[in-house]
PDB file of C-alpha atoms in Angstrom:
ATOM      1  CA  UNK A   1      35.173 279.180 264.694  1.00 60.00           C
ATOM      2  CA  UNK A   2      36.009 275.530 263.858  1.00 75.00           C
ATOM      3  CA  UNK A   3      36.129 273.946 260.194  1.00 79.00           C
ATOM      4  CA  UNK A   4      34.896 269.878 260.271  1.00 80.00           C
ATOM      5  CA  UNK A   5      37.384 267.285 258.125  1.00 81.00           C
ATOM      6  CA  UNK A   6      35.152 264.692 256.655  1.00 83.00           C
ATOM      7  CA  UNK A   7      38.535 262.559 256.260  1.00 85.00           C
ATOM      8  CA  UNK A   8      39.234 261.521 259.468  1.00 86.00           C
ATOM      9  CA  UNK A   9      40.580 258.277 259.789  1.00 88.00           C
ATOM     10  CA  UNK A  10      40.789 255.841 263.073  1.00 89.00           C
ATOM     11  CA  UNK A  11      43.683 256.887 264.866  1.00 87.00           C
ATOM     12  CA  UNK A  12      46.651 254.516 265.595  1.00 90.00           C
ATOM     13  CA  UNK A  13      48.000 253.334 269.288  1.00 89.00           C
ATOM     14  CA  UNK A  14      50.320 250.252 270.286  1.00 92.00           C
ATOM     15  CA  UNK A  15      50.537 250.294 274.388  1.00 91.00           C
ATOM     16  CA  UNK A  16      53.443 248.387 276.433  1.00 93.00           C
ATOM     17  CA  UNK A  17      52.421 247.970 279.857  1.00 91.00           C
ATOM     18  CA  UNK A  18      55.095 246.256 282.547  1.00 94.00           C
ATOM     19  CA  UNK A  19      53.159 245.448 286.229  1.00 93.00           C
ATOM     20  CA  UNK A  20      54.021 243.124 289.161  1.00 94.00           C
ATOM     21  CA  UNK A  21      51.352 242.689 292.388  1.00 91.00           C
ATOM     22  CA  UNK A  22      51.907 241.296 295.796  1.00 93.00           C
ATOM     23  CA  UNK A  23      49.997 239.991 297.721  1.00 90.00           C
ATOM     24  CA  UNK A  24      50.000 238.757 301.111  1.00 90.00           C
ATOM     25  CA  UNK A  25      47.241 237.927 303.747  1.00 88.00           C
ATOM     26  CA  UNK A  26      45.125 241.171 303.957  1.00 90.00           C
ATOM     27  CA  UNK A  27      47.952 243.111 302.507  1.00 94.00           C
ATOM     28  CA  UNK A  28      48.098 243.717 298.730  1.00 92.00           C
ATOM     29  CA  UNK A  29      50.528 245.753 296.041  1.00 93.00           C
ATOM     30  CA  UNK A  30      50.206 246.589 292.684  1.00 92.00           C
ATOM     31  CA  UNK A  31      52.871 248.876 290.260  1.00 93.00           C
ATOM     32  CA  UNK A  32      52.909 249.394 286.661  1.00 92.00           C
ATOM     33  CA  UNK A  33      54.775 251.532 284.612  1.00 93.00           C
ATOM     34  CA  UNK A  34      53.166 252.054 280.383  1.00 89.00           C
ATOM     35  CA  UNK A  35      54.209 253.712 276.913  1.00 93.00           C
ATOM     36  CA  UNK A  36      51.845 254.695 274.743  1.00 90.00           C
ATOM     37  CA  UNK A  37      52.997 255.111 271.183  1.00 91.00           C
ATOM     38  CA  UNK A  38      49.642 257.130 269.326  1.00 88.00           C
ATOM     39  CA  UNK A  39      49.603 258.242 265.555  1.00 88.00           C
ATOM     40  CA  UNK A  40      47.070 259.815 263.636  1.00 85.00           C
ATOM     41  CA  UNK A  41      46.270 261.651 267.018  1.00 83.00           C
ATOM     42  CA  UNK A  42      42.496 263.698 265.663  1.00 83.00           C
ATOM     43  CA  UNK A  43      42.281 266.862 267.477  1.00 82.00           C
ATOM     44  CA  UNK A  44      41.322 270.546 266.623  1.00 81.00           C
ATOM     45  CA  UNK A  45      44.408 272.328 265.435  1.00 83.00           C
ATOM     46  CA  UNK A  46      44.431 276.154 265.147  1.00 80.00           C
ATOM     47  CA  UNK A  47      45.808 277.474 261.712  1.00 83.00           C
ATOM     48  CA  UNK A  48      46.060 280.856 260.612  1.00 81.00           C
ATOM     49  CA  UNK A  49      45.917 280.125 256.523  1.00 80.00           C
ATOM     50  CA  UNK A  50      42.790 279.269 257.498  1.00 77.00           C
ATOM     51  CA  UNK A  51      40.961 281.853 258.484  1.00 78.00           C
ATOM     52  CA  UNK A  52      42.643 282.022 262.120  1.00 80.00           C
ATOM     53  CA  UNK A  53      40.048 279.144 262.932  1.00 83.00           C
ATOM     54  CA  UNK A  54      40.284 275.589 264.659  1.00 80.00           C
ATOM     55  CA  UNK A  55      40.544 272.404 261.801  1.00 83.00           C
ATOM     56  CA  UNK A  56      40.080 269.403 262.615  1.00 85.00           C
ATOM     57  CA  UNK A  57      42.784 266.972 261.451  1.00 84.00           C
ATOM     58  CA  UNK A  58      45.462 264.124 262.269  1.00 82.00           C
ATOM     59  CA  UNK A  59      48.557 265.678 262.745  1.00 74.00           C
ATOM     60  CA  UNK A  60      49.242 264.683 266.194  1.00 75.00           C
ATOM     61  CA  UNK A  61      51.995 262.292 267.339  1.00 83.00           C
ATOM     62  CA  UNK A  62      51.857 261.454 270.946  1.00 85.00           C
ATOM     63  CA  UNK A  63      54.136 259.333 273.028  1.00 89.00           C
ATOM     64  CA  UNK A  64      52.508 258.995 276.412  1.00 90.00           C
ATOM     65  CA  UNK A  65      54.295 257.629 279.669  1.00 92.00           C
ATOM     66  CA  UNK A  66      52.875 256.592 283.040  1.00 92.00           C
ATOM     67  CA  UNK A  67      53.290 255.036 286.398  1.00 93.00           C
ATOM     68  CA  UNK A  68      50.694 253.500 288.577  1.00 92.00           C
ATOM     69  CA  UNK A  69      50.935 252.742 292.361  1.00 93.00           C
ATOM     70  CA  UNK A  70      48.166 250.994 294.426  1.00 93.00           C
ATOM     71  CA  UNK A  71      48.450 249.345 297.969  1.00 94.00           C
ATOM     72  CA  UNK A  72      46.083 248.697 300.548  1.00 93.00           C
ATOM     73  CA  UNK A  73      44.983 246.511 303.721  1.00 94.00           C
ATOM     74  CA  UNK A  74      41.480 244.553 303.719  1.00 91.00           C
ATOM     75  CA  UNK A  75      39.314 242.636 305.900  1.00 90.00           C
ATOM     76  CA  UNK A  76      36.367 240.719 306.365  1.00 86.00           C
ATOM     77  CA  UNK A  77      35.877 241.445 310.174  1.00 89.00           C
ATOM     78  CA  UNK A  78      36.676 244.110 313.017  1.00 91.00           C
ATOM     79  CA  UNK A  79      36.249 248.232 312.685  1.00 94.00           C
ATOM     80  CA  UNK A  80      38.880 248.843 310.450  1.00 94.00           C
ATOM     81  CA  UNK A  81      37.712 247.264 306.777  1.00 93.00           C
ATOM     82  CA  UNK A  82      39.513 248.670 304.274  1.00 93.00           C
ATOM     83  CA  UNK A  83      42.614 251.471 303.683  1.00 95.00           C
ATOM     84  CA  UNK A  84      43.933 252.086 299.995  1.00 93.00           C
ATOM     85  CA  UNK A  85      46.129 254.798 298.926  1.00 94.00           C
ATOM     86  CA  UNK A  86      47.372 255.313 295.380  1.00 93.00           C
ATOM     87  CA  UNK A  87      49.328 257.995 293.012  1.00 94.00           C
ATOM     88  CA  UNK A  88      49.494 258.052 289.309  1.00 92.00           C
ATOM     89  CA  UNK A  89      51.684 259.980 287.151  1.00 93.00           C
ATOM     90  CA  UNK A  90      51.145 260.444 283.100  1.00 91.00           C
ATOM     91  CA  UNK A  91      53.268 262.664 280.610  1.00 91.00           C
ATOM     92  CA  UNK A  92      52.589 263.076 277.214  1.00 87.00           C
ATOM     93  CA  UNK A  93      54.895 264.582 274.426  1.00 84.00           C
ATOM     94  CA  UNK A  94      53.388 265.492 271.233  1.00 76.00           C
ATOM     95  CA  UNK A  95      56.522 265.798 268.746  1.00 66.00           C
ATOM     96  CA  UNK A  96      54.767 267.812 266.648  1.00 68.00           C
ATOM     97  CA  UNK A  97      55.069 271.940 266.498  1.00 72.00           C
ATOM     98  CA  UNK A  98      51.286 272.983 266.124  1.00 74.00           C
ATOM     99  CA  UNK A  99      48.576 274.585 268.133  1.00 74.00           C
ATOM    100  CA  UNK A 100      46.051 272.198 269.052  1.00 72.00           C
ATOM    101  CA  UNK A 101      43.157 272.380 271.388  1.00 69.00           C
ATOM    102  CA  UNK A 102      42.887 269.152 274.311  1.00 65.00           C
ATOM    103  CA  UNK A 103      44.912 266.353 273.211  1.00 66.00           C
ATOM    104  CA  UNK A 104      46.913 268.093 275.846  1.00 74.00           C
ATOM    105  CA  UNK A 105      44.372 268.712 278.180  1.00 79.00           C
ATOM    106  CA  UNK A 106      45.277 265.108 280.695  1.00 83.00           C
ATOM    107  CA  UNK A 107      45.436 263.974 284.150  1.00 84.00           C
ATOM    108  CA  UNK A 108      49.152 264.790 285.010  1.00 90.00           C
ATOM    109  CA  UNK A 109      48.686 263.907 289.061  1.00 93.00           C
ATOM    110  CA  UNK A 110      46.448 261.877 290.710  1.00 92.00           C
ATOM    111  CA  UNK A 111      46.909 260.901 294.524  1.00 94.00           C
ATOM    112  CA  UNK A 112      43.520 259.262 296.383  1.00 93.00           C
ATOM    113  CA  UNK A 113      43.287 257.641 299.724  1.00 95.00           C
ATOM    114  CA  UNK A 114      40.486 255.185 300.938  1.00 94.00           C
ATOM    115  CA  UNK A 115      39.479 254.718 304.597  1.00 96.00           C
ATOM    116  CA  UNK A 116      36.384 252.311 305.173  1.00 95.00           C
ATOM    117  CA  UNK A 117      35.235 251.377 308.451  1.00 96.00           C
ATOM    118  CA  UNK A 118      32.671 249.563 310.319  1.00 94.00           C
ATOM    119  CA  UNK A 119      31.111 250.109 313.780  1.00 92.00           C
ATOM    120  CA  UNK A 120      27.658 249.597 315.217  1.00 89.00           C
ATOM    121  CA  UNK A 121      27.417 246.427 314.012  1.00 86.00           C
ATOM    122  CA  UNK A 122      25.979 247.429 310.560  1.00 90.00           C
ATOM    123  CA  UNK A 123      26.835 250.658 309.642  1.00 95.00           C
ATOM    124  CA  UNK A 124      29.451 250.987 306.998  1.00 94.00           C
ATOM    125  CA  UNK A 125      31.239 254.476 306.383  1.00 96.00           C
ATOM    126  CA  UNK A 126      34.104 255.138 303.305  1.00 94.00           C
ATOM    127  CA  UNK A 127      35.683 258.103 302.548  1.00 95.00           C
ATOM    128  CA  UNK A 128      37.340 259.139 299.693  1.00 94.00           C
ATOM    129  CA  UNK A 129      40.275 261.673 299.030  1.00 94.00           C
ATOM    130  CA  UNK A 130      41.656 262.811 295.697  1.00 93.00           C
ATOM    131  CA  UNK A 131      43.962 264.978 295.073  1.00 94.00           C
ATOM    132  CA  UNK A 132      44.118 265.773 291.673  1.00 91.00           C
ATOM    133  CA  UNK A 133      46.152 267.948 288.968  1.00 92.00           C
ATOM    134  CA  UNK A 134      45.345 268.221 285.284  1.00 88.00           C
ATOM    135  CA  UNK A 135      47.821 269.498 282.711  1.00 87.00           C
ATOM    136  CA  UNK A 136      46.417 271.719 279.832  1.00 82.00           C
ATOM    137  CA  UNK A 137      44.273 274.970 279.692  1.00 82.00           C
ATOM    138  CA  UNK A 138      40.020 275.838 279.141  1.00 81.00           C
ATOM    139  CA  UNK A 139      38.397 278.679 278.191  1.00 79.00           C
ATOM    140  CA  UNK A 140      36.496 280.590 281.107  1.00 81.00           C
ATOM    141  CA  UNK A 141      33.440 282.597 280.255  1.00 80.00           C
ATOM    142  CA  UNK A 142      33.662 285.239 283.122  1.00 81.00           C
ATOM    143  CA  UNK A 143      29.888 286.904 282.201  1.00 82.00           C
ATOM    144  CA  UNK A 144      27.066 284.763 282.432  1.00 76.00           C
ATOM    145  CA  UNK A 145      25.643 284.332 278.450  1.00 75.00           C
ATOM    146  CA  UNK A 146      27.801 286.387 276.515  1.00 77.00           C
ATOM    147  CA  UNK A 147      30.695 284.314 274.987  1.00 74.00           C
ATOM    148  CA  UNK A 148      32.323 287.534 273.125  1.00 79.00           C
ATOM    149  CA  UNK A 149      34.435 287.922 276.725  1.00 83.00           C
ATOM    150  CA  UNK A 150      36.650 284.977 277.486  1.00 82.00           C
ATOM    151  CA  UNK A 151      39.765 284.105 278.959  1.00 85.00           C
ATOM    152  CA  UNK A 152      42.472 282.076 279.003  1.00 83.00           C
ATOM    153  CA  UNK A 153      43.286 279.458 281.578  1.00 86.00           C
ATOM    154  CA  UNK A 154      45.295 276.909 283.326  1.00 87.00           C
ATOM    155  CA  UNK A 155      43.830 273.938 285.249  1.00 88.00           C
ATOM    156  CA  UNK A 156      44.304 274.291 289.167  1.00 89.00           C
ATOM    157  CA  UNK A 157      45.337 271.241 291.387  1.00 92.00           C
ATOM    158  CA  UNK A 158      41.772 270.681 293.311  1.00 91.00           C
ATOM    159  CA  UNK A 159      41.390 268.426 296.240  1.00 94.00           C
ATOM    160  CA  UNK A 160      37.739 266.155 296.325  1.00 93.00           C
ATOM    161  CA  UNK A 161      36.359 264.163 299.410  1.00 95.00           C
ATOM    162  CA  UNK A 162      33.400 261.891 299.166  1.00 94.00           C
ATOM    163  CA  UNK A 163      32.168 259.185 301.154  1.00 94.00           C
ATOM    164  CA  UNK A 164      29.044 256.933 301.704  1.00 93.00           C
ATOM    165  CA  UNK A 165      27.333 255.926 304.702  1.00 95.00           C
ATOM    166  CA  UNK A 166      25.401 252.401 304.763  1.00 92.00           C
ATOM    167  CA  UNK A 167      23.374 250.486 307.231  1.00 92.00           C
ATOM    168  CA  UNK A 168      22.568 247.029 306.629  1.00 86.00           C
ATOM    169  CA  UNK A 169      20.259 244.120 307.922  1.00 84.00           C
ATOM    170  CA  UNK A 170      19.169 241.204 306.720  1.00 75.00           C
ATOM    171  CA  UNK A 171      17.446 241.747 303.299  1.00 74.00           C
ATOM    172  CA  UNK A 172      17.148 245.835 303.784  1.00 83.00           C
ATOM    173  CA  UNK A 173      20.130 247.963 302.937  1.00 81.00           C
ATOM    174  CA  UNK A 174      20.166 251.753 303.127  1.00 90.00           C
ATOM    175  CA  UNK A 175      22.896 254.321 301.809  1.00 88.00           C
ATOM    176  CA  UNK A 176      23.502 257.583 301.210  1.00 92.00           C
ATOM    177  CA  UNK A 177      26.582 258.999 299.069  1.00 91.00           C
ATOM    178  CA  UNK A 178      28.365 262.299 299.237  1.00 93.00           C
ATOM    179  CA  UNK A 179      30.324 263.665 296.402  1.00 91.00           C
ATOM    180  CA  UNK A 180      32.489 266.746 296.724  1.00 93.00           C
ATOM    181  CA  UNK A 181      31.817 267.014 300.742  1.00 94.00           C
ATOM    182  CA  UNK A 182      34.379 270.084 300.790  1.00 92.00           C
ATOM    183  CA  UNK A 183      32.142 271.877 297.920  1.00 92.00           C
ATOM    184  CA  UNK A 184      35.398 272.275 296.044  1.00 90.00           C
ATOM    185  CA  UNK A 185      35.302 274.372 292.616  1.00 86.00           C
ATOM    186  CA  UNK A 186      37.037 272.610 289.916  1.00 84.00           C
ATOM    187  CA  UNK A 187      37.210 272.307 286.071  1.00 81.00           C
ATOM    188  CA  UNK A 188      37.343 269.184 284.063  1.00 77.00           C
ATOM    189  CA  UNK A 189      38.207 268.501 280.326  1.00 70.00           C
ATOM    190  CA  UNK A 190      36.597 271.056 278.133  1.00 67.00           C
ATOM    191  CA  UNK A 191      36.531 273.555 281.047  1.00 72.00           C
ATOM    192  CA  UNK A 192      33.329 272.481 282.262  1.00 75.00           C
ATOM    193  CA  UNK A 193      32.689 273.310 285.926  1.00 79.00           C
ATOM    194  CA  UNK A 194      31.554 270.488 287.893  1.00 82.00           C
ATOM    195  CA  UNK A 195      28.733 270.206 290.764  1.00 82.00           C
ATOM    196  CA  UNK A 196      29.628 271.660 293.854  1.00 87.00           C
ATOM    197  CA  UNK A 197      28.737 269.506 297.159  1.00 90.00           C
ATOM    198  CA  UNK A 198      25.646 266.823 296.359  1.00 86.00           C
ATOM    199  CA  UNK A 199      23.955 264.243 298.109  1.00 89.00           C
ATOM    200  CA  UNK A 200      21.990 260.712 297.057  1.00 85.00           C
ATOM    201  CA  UNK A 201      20.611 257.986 298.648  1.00 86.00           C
ATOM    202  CA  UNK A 202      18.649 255.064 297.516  1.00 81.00           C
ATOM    203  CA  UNK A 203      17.438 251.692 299.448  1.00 80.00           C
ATOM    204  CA  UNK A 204      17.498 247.700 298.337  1.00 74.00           C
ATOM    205  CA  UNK A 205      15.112 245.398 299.613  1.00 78.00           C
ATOM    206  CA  UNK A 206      14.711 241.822 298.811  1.00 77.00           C
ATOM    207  CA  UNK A 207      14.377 238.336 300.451  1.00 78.00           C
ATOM    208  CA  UNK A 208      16.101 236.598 297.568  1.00 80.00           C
ATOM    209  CA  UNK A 209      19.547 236.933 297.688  1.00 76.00           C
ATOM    210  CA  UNK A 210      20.824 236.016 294.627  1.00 82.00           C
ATOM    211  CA  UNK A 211      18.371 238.833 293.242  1.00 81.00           C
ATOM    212  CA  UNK A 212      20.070 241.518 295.709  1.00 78.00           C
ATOM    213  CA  UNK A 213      23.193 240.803 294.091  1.00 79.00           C
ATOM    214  CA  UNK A 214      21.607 241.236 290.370  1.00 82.00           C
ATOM    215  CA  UNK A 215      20.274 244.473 291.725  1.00 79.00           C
ATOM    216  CA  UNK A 216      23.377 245.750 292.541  1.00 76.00           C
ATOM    217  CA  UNK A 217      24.862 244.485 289.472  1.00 80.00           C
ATOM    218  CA  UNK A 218      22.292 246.297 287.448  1.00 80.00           C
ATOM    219  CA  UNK A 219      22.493 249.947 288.969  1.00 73.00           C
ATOM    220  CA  UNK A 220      26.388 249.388 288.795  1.00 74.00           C
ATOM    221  CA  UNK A 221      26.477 249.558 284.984  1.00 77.00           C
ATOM    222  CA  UNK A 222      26.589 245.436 284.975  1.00 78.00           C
ATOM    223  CA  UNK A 223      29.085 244.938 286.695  1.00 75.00           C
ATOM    224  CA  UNK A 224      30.016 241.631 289.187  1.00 76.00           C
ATOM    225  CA  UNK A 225      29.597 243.159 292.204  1.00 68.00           C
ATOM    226  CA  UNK A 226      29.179 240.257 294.049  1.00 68.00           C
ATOM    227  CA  UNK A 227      33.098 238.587 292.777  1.00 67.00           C
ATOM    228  CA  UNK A 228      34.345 242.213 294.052  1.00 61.00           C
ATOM    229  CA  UNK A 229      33.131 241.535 297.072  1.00 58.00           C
ATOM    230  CA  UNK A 230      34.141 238.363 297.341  1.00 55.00           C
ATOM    231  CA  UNK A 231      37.832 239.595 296.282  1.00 49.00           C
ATOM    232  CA  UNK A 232      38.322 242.293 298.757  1.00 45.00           C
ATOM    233  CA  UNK A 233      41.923 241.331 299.065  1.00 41.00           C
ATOM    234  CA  UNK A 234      42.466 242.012 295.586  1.00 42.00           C
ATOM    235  CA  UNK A 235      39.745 244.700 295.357  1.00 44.00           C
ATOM    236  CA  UNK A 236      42.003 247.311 293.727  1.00 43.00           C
ATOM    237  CA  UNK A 237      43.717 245.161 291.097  1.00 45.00           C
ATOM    238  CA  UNK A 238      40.196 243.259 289.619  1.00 48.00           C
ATOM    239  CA  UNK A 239      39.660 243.873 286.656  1.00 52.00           C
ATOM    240  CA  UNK A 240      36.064 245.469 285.357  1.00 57.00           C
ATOM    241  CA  UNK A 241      34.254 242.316 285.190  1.00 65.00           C
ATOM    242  CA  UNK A 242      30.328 243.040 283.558  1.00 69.00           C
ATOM    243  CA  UNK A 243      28.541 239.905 283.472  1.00 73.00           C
ATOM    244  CA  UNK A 244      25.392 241.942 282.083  1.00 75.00           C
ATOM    245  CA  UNK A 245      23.660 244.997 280.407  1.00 77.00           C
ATOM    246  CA  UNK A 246      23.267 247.800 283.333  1.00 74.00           C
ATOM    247  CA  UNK A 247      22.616 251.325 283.808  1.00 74.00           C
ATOM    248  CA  UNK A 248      23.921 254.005 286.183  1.00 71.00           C
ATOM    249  CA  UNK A 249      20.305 256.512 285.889  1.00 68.00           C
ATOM    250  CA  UNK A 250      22.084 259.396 287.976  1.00 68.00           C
ATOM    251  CA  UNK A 251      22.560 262.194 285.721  1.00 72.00           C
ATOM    252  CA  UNK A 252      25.664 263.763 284.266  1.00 75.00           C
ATOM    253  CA  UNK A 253      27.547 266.844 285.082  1.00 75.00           C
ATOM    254  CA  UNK A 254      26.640 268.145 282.016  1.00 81.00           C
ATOM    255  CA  UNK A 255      22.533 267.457 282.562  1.00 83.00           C
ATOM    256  CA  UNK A 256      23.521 269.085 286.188  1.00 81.00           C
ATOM    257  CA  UNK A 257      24.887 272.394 284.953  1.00 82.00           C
ATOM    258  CA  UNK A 258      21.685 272.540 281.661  1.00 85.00           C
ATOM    259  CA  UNK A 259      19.458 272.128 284.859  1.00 84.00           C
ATOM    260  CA  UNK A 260      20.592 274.172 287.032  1.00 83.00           C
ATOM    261  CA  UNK A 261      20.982 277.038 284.662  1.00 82.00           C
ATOM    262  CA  UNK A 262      17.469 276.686 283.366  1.00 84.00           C
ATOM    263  CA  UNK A 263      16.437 276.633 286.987  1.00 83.00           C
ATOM    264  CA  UNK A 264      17.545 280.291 287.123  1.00 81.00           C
ATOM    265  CA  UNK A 265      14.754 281.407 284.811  1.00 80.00           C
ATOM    266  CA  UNK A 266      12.138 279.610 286.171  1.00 78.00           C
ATOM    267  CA  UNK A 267      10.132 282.466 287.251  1.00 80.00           C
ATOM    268  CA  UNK A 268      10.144 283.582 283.661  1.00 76.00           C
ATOM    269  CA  UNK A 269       8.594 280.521 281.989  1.00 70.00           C
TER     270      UNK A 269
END
């Protein structure tokens, strides 16, 4: 059971962030080390004087550290396009002595590798590996629909591979994307299980150029996908740059899982 606070306040951060990046010809190198310094931290903190039942309040005090490690090799021209691997590390104390539900729950470990390659003239292919290792625990619900049986626990390291395969020409340009290729089961914040293997595709066609470009913009949440492109040197260390209003009309994990579980009474409808 949880009890609401209708006194929350904003909560209270100053971040120090120290980074230096290299670059030279197709070779680039980014580092940067942070502190976080949060107060007023809201999260859902378990007391027993109250019933034995989760409050939500500001008694949180977190000091978070990290480190951030990015380096990579791009091209304009020959198979070999693009390699990027990176790592990034986060800790986070809490200095205070309660019981409190997922301001702990965070991305401890994250390693990823990039390979992206061209052959066949136009075909583009990029994988994606992530190795990845949360800190923190979630509730599992081991029967289907009855939450009176649960238990308690930790996040597992889990290893995802995805990749894309594109073919282009002129003003056509056809893709398909692969997320979670090794059908790896995993848990995210909240202890939400997340899609197994699944596959999309899509197609852009257009003789305008400049309009290409805005349609790629526009599925891609707004964002300059074009001044990416044109950066692949420094791919890794641009900034999010959205020169517009887009959308991203793939659905959520979340609308996944409400799907696929009413799916499983469709005969009964």
């Amino acid at each position: 059971a949880q009890i609401n606070n209708l006194d929350l306040t904003p909560e209270h951060a100053v971040t120090y962030r120290l980074g230096v990046d290299y670059l030279k010809r197709s070779w680039n190198l980014s580092a940067q080390a942070y502190y976080r310094s949060g107060r007023d931290i809201i999260d859902w903190v378990w007391r027993e004087e109250l019933g034995n039942k989760w409050h939500s309040e500001q008694t949180s005090k977190l000091d978070t550290y990290g480190i951030e490690v990015t380096g990579g090799y791009a091209a304009e021209e020959g198979f070999l396009r693009r390699v990027t691997l990176s790592y990034a590390w986060v800790t986070t104390d809490r200095n205070t002595d309660i019981i409190a539900k997922s301001a702990m729950d965070y991305l401890r470990h994250k390693a990823s590798a990039l390979v992206e390659v061209r052959f066949l003239r136009r075909v583009t292919l990029s994988l994606t590996g992530t190795l990845a290792d949360r800190n923190g625990s979630y509730t599992y619900y081991p029967v289907v629909n009855d939450s009176s049986v649960t238990q308690t626990r930790d996040f597992e390291p889990c290893f995802l591979l995805d990749g894309r395969l594109q073919w282009e020409k002129g003003i056509c340009r056809l893709y398909v994307d692969a997320t979670n290729i090794t059908d790896s089961r995993h848990f995210d914040l909240g202890g939400i299980r997340l899609p197994g293997l699944w596959v999309t595709g899509g197609m852009v066609l257009t003789m305008d150029e400049d309009l290409g470009w805005e349609c790629r913009s526009f599925r891609d949440h707004g964002y300059d996908v074009k001044a990416r492109m044109n950066m692949l040197a420094l791919e890794e260390a641009l900034p999010y740059i959205h020169t517009r209003v887009g959308f991203n009309y793939r659905m959520t994990e979340v609308q996944s899982i409400c799907g696929i579980n009413e799916l499983a009474r469709f005969d009964s409808w």
